[in-house]
PDB file of C-alpha atoms and ligand atoms in Angstrom:
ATOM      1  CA  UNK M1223       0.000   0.000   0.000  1.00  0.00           C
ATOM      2  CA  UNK M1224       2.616   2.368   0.872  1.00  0.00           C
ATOM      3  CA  UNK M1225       4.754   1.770  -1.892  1.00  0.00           C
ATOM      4  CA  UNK M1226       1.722   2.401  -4.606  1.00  0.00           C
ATOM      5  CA  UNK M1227       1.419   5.358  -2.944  1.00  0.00           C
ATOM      6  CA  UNK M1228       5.073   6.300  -3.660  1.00  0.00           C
ATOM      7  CA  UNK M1229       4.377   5.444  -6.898  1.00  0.00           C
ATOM      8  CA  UNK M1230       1.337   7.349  -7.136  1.00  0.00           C
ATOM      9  CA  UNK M1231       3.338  10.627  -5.845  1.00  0.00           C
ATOM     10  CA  UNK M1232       5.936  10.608  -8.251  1.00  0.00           C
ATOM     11  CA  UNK M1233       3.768  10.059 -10.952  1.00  0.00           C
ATOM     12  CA  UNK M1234       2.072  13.110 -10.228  1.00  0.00           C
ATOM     13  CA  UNK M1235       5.243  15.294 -10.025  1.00  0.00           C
ATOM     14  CA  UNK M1236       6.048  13.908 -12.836  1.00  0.00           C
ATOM     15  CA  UNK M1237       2.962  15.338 -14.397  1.00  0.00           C
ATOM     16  CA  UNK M1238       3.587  18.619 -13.023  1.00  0.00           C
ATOM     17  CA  UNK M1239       6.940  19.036 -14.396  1.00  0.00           C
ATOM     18  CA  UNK M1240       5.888  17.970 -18.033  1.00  0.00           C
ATOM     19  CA  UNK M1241       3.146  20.470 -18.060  1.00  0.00           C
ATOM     20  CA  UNK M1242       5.341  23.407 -16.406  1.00  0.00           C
ATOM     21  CA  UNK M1243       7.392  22.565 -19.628  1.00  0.00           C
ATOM     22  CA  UNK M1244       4.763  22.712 -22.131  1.00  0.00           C
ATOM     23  CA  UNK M1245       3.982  26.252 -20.396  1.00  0.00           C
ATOM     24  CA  UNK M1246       7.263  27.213 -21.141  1.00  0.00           C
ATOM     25  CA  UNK M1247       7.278  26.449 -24.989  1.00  0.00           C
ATOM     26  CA  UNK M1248       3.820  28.378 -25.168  1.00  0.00           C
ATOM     27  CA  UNK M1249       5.165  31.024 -23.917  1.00  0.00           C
ATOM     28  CA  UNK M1250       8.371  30.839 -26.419  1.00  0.00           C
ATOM     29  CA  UNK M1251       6.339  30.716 -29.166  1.00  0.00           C
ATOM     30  CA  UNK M1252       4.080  33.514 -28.268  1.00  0.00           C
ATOM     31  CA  UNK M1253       7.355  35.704 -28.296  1.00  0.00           C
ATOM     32  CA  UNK M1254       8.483  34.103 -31.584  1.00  0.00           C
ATOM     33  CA  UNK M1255       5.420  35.524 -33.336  1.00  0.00           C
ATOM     34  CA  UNK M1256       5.805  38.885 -31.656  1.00  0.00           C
ATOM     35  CA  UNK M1257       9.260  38.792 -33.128  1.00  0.00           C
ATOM     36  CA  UNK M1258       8.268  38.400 -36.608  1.00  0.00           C
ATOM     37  CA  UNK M1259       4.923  40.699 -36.480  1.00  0.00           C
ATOM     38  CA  UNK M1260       7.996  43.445 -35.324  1.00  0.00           C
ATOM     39  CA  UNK M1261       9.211  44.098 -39.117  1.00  0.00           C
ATOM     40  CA  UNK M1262       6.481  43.849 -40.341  1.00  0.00           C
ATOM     41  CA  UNK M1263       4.881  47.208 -38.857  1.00  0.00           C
ATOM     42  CA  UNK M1264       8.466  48.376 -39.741  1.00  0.00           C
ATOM     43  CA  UNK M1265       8.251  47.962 -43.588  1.00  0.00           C
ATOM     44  CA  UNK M1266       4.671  49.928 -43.181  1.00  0.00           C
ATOM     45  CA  UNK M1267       5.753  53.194 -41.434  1.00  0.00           C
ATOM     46  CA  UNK M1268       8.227  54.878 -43.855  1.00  0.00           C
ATOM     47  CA  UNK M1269       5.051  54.441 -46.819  1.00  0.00           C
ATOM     48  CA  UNK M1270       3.625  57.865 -47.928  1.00  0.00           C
ATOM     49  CA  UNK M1271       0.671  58.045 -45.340  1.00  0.00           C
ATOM     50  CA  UNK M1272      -1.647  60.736 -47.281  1.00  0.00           C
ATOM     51  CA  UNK M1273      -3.543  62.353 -44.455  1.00  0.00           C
ATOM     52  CA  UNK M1274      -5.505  65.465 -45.754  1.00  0.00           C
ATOM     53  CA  UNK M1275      -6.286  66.506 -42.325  1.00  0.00           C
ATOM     54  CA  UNK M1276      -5.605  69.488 -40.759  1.00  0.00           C
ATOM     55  CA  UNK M1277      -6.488  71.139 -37.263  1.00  0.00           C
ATOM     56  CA  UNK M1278      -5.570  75.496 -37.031  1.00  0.00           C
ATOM     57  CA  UNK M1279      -5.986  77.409 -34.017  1.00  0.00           C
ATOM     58  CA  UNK M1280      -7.167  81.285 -34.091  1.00  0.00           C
ATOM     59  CA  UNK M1281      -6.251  83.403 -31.284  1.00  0.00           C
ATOM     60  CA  UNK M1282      -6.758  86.882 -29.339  1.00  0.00           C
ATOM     61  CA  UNK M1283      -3.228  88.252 -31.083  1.00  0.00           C
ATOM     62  CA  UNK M1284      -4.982  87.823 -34.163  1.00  0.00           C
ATOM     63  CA  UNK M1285      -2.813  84.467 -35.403  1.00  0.00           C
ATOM     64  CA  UNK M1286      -3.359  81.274 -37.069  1.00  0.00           C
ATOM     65  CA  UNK M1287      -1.215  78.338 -35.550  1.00  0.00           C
ATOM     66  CA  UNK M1288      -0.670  77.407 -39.190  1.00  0.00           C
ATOM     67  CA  UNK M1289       0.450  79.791 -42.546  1.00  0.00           C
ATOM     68  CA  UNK M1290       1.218  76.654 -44.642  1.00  0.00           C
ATOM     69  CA  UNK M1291      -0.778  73.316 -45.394  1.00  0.00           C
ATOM     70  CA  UNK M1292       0.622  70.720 -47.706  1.00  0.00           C
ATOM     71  CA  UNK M1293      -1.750  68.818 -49.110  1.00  0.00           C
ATOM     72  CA  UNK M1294      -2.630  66.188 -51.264  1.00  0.00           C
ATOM     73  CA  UNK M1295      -4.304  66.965 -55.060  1.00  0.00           C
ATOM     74  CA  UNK M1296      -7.662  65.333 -55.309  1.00  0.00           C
ATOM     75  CA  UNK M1297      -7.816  63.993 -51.824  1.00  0.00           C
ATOM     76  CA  UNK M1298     -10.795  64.815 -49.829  1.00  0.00           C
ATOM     77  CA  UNK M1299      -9.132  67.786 -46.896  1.00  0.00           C
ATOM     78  CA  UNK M1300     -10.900  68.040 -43.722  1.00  0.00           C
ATOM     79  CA  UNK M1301     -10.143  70.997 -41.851  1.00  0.00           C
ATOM     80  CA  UNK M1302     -10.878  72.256 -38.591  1.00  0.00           C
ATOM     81  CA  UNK M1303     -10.410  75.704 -37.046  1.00  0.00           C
ATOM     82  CA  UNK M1304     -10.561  76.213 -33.359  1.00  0.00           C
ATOM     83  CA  UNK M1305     -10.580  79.418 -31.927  1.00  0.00           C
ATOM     84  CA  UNK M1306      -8.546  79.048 -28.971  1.00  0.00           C
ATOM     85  CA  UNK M1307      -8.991  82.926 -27.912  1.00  0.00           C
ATOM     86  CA  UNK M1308     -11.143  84.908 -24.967  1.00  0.00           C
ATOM     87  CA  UNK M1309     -12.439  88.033 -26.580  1.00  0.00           C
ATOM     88  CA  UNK M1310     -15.902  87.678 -28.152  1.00  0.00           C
ATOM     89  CA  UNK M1311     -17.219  86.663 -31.078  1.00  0.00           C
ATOM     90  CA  UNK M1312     -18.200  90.559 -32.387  1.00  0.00           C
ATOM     91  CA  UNK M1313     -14.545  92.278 -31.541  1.00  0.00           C
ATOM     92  CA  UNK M1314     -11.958  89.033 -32.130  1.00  0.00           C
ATOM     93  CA  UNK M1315     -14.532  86.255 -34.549  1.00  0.00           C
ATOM     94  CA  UNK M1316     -12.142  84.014 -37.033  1.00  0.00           C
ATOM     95  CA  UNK M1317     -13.111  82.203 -39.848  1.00  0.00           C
ATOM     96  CA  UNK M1318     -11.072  80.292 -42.427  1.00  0.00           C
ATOM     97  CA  UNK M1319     -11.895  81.443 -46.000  1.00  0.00           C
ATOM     98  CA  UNK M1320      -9.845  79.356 -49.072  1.00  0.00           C
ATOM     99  CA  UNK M1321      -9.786  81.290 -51.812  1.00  0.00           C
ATOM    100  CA  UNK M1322      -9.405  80.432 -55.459  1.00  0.00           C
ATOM    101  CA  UNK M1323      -6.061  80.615 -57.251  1.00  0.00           C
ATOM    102  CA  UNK M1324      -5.381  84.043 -58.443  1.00  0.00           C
ATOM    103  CA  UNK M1325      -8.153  85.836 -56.053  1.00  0.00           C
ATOM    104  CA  UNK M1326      -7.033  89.669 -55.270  1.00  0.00           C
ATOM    105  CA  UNK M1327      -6.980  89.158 -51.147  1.00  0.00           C
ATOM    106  CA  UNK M1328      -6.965  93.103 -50.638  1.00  0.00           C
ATOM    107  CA  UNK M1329      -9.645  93.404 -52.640  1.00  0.00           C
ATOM    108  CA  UNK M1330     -11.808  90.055 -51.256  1.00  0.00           C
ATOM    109  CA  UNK M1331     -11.127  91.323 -47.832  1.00  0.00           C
ATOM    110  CA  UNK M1332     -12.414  94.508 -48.737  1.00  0.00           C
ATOM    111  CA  UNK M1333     -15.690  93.585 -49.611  1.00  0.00           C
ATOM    112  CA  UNK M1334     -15.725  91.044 -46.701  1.00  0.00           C
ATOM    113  CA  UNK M1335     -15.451  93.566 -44.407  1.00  0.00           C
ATOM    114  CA  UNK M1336     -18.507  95.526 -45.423  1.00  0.00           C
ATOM    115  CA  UNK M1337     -20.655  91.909 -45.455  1.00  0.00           C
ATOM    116  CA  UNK M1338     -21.028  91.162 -41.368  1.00  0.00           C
ATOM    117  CA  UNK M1339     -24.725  90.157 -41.988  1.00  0.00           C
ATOM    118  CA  UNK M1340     -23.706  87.119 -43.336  1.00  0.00           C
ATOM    119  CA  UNK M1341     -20.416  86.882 -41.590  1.00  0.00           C
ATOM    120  CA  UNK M1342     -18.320  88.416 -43.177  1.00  0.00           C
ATOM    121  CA  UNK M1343     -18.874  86.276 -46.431  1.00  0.00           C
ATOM    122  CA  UNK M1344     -19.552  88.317 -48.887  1.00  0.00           C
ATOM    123  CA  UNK M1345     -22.100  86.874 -51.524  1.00  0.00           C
ATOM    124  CA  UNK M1346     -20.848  88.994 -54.161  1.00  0.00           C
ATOM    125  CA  UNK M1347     -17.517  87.125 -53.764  1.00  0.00           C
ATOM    126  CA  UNK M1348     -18.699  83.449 -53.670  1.00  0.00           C
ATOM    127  CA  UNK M1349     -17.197  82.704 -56.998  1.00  0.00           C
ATOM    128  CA  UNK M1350     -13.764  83.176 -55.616  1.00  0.00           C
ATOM    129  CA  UNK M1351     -14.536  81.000 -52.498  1.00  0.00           C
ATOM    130  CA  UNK M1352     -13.460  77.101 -52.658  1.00  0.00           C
ATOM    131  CA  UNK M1353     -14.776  76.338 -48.551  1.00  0.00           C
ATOM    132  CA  UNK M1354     -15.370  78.262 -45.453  1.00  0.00           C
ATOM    133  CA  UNK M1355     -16.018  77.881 -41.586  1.00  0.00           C
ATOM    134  CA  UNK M1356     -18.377  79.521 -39.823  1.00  0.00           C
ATOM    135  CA  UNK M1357     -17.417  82.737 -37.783  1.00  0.00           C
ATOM    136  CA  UNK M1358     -16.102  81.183 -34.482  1.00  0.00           C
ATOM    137  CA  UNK M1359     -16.386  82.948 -30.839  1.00  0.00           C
ATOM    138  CA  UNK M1360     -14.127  82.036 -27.967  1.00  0.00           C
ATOM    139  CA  UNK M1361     -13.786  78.431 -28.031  1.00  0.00           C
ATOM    140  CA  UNK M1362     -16.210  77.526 -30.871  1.00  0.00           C
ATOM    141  CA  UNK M1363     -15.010  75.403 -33.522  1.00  0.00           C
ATOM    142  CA  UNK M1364     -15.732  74.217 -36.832  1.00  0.00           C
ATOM    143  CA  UNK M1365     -14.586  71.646 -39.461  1.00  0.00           C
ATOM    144  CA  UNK M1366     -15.126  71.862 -43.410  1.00  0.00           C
ATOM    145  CA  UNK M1367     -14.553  69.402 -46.220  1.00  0.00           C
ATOM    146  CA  UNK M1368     -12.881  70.110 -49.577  1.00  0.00           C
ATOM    147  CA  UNK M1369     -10.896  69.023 -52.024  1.00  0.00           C
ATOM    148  CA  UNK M1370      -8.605  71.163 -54.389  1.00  0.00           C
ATOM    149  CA  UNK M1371      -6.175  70.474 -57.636  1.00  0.00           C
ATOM    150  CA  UNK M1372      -2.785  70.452 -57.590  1.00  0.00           C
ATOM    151  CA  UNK M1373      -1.799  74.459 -57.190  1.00  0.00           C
ATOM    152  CA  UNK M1374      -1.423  76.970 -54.545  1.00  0.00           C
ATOM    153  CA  UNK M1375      -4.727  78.939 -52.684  1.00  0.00           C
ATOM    154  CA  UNK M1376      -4.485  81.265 -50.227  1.00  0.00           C
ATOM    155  CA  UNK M1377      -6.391  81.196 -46.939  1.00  0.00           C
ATOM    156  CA  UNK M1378      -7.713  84.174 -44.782  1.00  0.00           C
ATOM    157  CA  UNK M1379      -9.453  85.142 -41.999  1.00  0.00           C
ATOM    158  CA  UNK M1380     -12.045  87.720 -43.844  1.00  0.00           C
ATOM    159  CA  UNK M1381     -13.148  89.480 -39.970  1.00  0.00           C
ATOM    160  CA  UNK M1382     -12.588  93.261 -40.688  1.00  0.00           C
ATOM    161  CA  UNK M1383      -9.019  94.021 -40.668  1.00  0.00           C
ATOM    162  CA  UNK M1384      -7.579  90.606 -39.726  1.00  0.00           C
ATOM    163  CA  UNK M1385      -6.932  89.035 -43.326  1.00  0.00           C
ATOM    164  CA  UNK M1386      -3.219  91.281 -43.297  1.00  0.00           C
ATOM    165  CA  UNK M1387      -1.654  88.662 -40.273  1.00  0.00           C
ATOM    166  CA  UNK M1388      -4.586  85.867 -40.811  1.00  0.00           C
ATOM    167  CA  UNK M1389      -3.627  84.576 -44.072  1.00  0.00           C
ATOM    168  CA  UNK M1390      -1.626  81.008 -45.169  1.00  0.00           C
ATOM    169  CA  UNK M1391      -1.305  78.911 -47.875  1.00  0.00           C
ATOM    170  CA  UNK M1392      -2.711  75.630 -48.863  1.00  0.00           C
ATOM    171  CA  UNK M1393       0.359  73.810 -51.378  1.00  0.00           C
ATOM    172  CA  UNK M1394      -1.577  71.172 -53.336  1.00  0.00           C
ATOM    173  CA  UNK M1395       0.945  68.410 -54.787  1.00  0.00           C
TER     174      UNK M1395
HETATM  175 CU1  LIG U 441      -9.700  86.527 -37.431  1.00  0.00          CU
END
């Protein structure tokens, strides 16, 4: 009786050990396939990632975070302006006007500035006008869709007086 027993008890570590192996080669393997997964995330990073999105701040000193996009020709941009300042809406508003290639800014600005019941958006002007936001107050923002050729446009913000330090350009490759 006693020596079954023995038996019995040995049998059992020997169990024990042969699974605490198999554990062990599980766990190898697992770290094998992490090993090889590795390059493969490698070889994807340093492809071309076309990303048409942009985010621009507007502030109290009258500045966009951003004076040049570079963009992708044909791509669908998504743009969002945030107006990051304090002041309100009717002394310090931003907006983010694109403007078609070869538009006069001076004289788009001008006639903005007389327009402030529609936002400064002047409806005489809409030919010239690819996409706008809305006129943000403190904290407000807003995100527009568009897509452009290959080319250069110029970007302002048409509140009265601020298109001469809010203005950037959107290169289209
Ligand atoms: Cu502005």
């Amino acid at each position: 009786m006693k020596n079954n027993f023995k038996i019995l008890a040995l049998a059992t570590v020997f169990v024990v050990s042969l699974s605490a192996c198999g554990g062990d080669e599980t766990k190898e393997s697992t770290t094998t396939t992490t090993t090889t997964e590795a390059p493969k995330v490698e070889n994807t990073a340093p492809e071309p990632v076309a990303v048409n999105t942009f985010e621009v701040e507007a502030n109290d000193q009258m500045q966009f975070s951003k004076n040049e996009l570079k963009a992708v020709a044909g791509k669908e941009i998504t743009l969002t302006l945030k107006n990051v300042g304090k002041t309100e809406k009717s002394v310090m508003g931003h907006n983010f006007v694109v403007l078609k290639e070869g538009t006069d800014i001076a004289a788009f600005a001008t006639k903005a500035s007389s327009a402030k019941e529609t936002d400064f958006i002047p409806a005489s002007e809409a030919s010239k006008i690819v996409a706008h936001t809305k006129l943000l107050g403190p904290g407000e923002s807003d995100t527009i869709k568009f897509t452009l050729a290959k080319g250069t446009y110029d970007y302002i913000c048409s509140f009265p007086g601020h298109y001469a330090l809010m203005k950037g350009k959107i290169i289209v490759e």
